[in-house]
Amino acid sequence: MKTISTCVHDIIRHQPFLDDALARNIINFSSLAADLQPQVEKEMRKPVKQGSIIMALRRYSPKRSKFNTRDFQKLGDMIVRSGITEFTYLNSKDTVAKKAQLLNAVKDKAGVYLNYSSNYQESIFLVSTSLQPTIKDIFKDEKLVNISDELSSITIALPEQNTKTVGLYFYIFKLLAYEGIPVYEVISTSNYFTLFLEQDYVNQAFMLMNEIKSRG
């Protein structure tokens, strides 16, 4: 049988921003209880007193992230690139061959950007805007799902052992969300992390990342 405590704890665990704020002891329990009350009553299917929710909050033990904000100082150089277009195509039996054709078409073109990823259903190409005619020609017989231009990217060199650092990406996305900066696409490798943003947000995001590096 579900109790008020388990209900409240489940709600918090699915809201990482809230969980983080509780871990830092910067939330007033009474105000939070009032805010959670309608959702708790809906899930419990009965009236619930705010005092019971406050008791559940006091018993909650938020998981403190192993990530320390000083780890931001370990982030490496940042590279900003503009003039990027994203193409999304449905996969077909010819997709792999056409990817190879695209790579062959750009192998001798200096300074162009090309990155692609795929899942079982779609393939995504993030390319220099100058490659639009090439992409459109090679994939003219494929099903185009979406095209978005006027994108920019910020590539960040990650610190050593970043794959074992818990919470690094969470804090980056949390800070971007707090500033109202939408992330259009993300690509991550072992040593680099790239954010793709609409052109209007790239300067704001770059200044934010510089700020957190210096404050970390």
CSV table of C-alpha atoms in Angstrom, one decimal:
chain,number,residue,atom,x,y,z
A,1,MET,CA,0.0,0.0,0.0
A,2,LYS,CA,1.3,3.4,-1.0
A,3,THR,CA,2.0,5.8,1.9
A,4,ILE,CA,2.2,9.6,1.9
A,5,SER,CA,5.9,9.3,2.4
A,6,THR,CA,6.5,7.0,-0.5
A,7,CYS,CA,4.3,9.2,-2.7
A,8,VAL,CA,6.2,12.4,-1.7
A,9,HIS,CA,9.6,10.8,-2.2
A,10,ASP,CA,8.6,9.4,-5.6
A,11,ILE,CA,7.5,12.9,-6.7
A,12,ILE,CA,10.8,14.4,-5.6
A,13,ARG,CA,13.0,11.7,-7.2
A,14,HIS,CA,11.5,12.5,-10.6
A,15,GLN,CA,12.3,16.2,-10.2
A,16,PRO,CA,16.1,16.5,-10.1
A,17,PHE,CA,16.1,20.3,-9.7
A,18,LEU,CA,14.0,19.9,-6.6
A,19,ASP,CA,16.0,17.1,-5.3
A,20,ASP,CA,19.2,19.1,-5.7
A,21,ALA,CA,17.7,22.1,-3.9
A,22,LEU,CA,16.6,19.9,-1.0
A,23,ALA,CA,20.1,18.5,-0.8
A,24,ARG,CA,21.4,22.1,-0.4
A,25,ASN,CA,18.8,22.9,2.3
A,26,ILE,CA,17.5,26.0,0.5
A,27,ILE,CA,13.8,25.1,0.3
A,28,ASN,CA,11.1,26.0,2.8
A,29,PHE,CA,9.3,22.8,3.7
A,30,SER,CA,5.9,24.5,4.4
A,31,SER,CA,5.9,26.3,1.0
A,32,LEU,CA,7.0,23.1,-0.8
A,33,ALA,CA,4.3,21.0,1.0
A,34,ALA,CA,1.6,23.5,-0.1
A,35,ASP,CA,2.9,23.2,-3.7
A,36,LEU,CA,3.0,19.4,-3.6
A,37,GLN,CA,-0.4,18.9,-1.8
A,38,PRO,CA,-2.6,18.8,-4.9
A,39,GLN,CA,-0.4,16.2,-6.6
A,40,VAL,CA,-0.1,14.1,-3.5
A,41,GLU,CA,-3.9,14.2,-3.0
A,42,LYS,CA,-4.4,13.2,-6.6
A,43,GLU,CA,-2.1,10.2,-6.3
A,44,MET,CA,-3.4,9.2,-2.9
A,45,ARG,CA,-7.0,9.7,-4.0
A,46,LYS,CA,-7.9,11.3,-0.7
A,47,PRO,CA,-7.3,14.6,1.2
A,48,VAL,CA,-3.8,14.9,2.7
A,49,LYS,CA,-2.8,17.4,5.4
A,50,GLN,CA,0.2,19.7,4.7
A,51,GLY,CA,1.7,18.6,8.0
A,52,SER,CA,1.9,15.0,6.8
A,53,ILE,CA,3.7,16.1,3.7
A,54,ILE,CA,6.1,18.2,5.7
A,55,MET,CA,6.9,15.1,7.9
A,56,ALA,CA,7.5,13.1,4.7
A,57,LEU,CA,9.9,15.8,3.4
A,58,ARG,CA,11.8,15.8,6.7
A,59,ARG,CA,12.3,12.1,6.3
A,60,TYR,CA,13.5,12.4,2.7
A,61,SER,CA,17.2,11.9,2.2
A,62,PRO,CA,18.3,13.5,-1.0
A,63,LYS,CA,21.2,12.0,-2.8
A,64,ARG,CA,24.1,14.5,-2.8
A,65,SER,CA,25.8,14.5,-6.2
A,66,LYS,CA,29.5,13.5,-6.2
A,67,PHE,CA,30.0,16.4,-8.6
A,68,ASN,CA,31.7,19.4,-7.1
A,69,THR,CA,31.3,22.8,-8.7
A,70,ARG,CA,35.1,23.1,-8.6
A,71,ASP,CA,35.1,20.4,-11.3
A,72,PHE,CA,33.9,23.1,-13.7
A,73,GLN,CA,37.4,24.6,-13.5
A,74,LYS,CA,38.7,21.4,-15.1
A,75,LEU,CA,36.6,22.0,-18.3
A,76,GLY,CA,39.0,22.7,-21.2
A,77,ASP,CA,38.9,25.0,-24.1
A,78,MET,CA,35.6,25.9,-25.8
A,79,ILE,CA,35.1,26.2,-29.6
A,80,VAL,CA,32.2,28.0,-31.1
A,81,ARG,CA,31.1,27.2,-34.6
A,82,SER,CA,28.3,28.9,-36.5
A,83,GLY,CA,26.6,28.2,-39.8
A,84,ILE,CA,25.4,24.6,-39.1
A,85,THR,CA,22.3,22.9,-40.6
A,86,GLU,CA,20.7,19.7,-39.3
A,87,PHE,CA,19.1,17.2,-41.6
A,88,THR,CA,17.0,14.3,-40.3
A,89,TYR,CA,16.1,11.4,-42.7
A,90,LEU,CA,14.3,8.2,-42.2
A,91,ASN,CA,16.6,5.2,-42.5
A,92,SER,CA,16.2,3.0,-45.6
A,93,LYS,CA,18.2,0.1,-47.2
A,94,ASP,CA,20.3,2.7,-49.0
A,95,THR,CA,21.2,4.9,-46.0
A,96,VAL,CA,24.6,3.4,-45.2
A,97,ALA,CA,25.7,3.6,-48.8
A,98,LYS,CA,24.6,7.2,-49.1
A,99,LYS,CA,26.5,8.0,-45.8
A,100,ALA,CA,29.6,6.6,-47.5
A,101,GLN,CA,28.9,8.7,-50.6
A,102,LEU,CA,28.6,11.8,-48.5
A,103,LEU,CA,31.9,11.2,-46.7
A,104,ASN,CA,33.6,10.6,-50.0
A,105,ALA,CA,32.1,13.9,-51.4
A,106,VAL,CA,33.5,16.0,-48.6
A,107,LYS,CA,36.8,14.3,-47.9
A,108,ASP,CA,38.8,16.9,-49.8
A,109,LYS,CA,36.8,20.0,-48.7
A,110,ALA,CA,38.8,21.8,-46.0
A,111,GLY,CA,37.1,23.6,-43.1
A,112,VAL,CA,33.7,22.0,-43.5
A,113,TYR,CA,31.9,20.5,-40.5
A,114,LEU,CA,30.2,17.1,-40.7
A,115,ASN,CA,28.8,15.0,-37.9
A,116,TYR,CA,26.2,12.3,-38.0
A,117,SER,CA,24.4,9.9,-35.7
A,118,SER,CA,21.7,7.4,-36.2
A,119,ASN,CA,19.3,5.1,-34.4
A,120,TYR,CA,17.2,2.2,-35.7
A,121,GLN,CA,14.7,4.7,-37.3
A,122,GLU,CA,16.4,7.9,-38.3
A,123,SER,CA,19.8,9.4,-39.3
A,124,ILE,CA,20.8,12.9,-38.3
A,125,PHE,CA,23.4,15.0,-40.1
A,126,LEU,CA,24.8,18.2,-38.6
A,127,VAL,CA,26.8,19.9,-41.4
A,128,SER,CA,28.2,23.2,-42.5
A,129,THR,CA,25.5,25.2,-44.2
A,130,SER,CA,27.6,25.2,-47.3
A,131,LEU,CA,27.0,21.4,-47.6
A,132,GLN,CA,23.3,21.8,-48.0
A,133,PRO,CA,23.3,21.3,-51.8
A,134,THR,CA,25.5,18.2,-51.4
A,135,ILE,CA,23.2,16.6,-48.7
A,136,LYS,CA,20.1,17.4,-50.7
A,137,ASP,CA,21.5,15.9,-53.8
A,138,ILE,CA,22.8,12.6,-52.3
A,139,PHE,CA,19.7,12.1,-50.2
A,140,LYS,CA,17.1,13.4,-52.7
A,141,ASP,CA,15.3,10.0,-52.8
A,142,GLU,CA,15.2,9.6,-49.1
A,143,LYS,CA,12.4,10.7,-46.7
A,144,LEU,CA,13.3,14.0,-45.2
A,145,VAL,CA,11.9,14.3,-41.6
A,146,ASN,CA,13.2,17.7,-40.7
A,147,ILE,CA,15.7,20.4,-41.7
A,148,SER,CA,16.9,23.2,-39.3
A,149,ASP,CA,19.4,25.8,-40.2
A,150,GLU,CA,21.0,28.8,-38.5
A,151,LEU,CA,22.3,26.6,-35.7
A,152,SER,CA,25.6,27.1,-33.8
A,153,SER,CA,27.6,24.8,-31.6
A,154,ILE,CA,29.8,25.0,-28.5
A,155,THR,CA,32.3,22.2,-28.1
A,156,ILE,CA,33.8,21.8,-24.7
A,157,ALA,CA,36.9,19.8,-23.8
A,158,LEU,CA,36.0,17.5,-20.9
A,159,PRO,CA,38.2,16.9,-17.9
A,160,GLU,CA,40.0,13.6,-17.4
A,161,GLN,CA,37.9,10.9,-15.8
A,162,ASN,CA,34.8,12.7,-16.9
A,163,THR,CA,33.0,9.4,-17.6
A,164,LYS,CA,33.3,8.6,-13.9
A,165,THR,CA,32.2,12.0,-12.7
A,166,VAL,CA,28.6,11.8,-11.5
A,167,GLY,CA,26.5,14.9,-12.1
A,168,LEU,CA,28.6,16.8,-14.6
A,169,TYR,CA,26.0,16.9,-17.4
A,170,PHE,CA,23.2,17.5,-14.9
A,171,TYR,CA,24.7,20.7,-13.7
A,172,ILE,CA,25.4,21.9,-17.2
A,173,PHE,CA,21.9,21.4,-18.3
A,174,LYS,CA,20.5,22.7,-15.1
A,175,LEU,CA,22.3,26.0,-15.5
A,176,LEU,CA,21.2,26.3,-19.1
A,177,ALA,CA,17.6,25.6,-18.1
A,178,TYR,CA,17.7,28.2,-15.3
A,179,GLU,CA,18.9,30.8,-17.9
A,180,GLY,CA,16.1,29.8,-20.3
A,181,ILE,CA,18.5,28.5,-23.0
A,182,PRO,CA,17.0,25.6,-25.0
A,183,VAL,CA,19.4,23.0,-26.3
A,184,TYR,CA,18.6,21.8,-29.8
A,185,GLU,CA,20.9,18.8,-30.0
A,186,VAL,CA,23.8,17.2,-28.0
A,187,ILE,CA,26.7,15.1,-29.1
A,188,SER,CA,29.1,13.7,-26.6
A,189,THR,CA,32.3,11.6,-27.0
A,190,SER,CA,34.8,10.5,-24.4
A,191,ASN,CA,36.7,13.8,-24.4
A,192,TYR,CA,34.4,16.4,-25.9
A,193,PHE,CA,30.9,17.6,-25.3
A,194,THR,CA,29.0,19.6,-28.0
A,195,LEU,CA,25.9,21.6,-27.5
A,196,PHE,CA,23.9,22.6,-30.6
A,197,LEU,CA,21.8,25.8,-30.1
A,198,GLU,CA,19.8,28.1,-32.2
A,199,GLN,CA,21.9,31.1,-33.2
A,200,ASP,CA,20.0,33.5,-30.9
A,201,TYR,CA,21.2,31.7,-27.8
A,202,VAL,CA,24.8,30.8,-28.6
A,203,ASN,CA,26.4,34.0,-27.2
A,204,GLN,CA,24.4,33.8,-24.0
A,205,ALA,CA,25.4,30.1,-23.5
A,206,PHE,CA,29.0,30.8,-24.2
A,207,MET,CA,29.2,33.5,-21.6
A,208,LEU,CA,27.4,31.3,-19.1
A,209,MET,CA,29.9,28.4,-19.6
A,210,ASN,CA,32.8,30.9,-19.3
A,211,GLU,CA,31.3,32.2,-16.1
A,212,ILE,CA,30.8,28.8,-14.4
A,213,LYS,CA,34.4,27.8,-15.4
A,214,SER,CA,35.8,30.9,-13.6
A,215,ARG,CA,33.5,30.6,-10.6
A,216,GLY,CA,34.0,26.8,-10.1
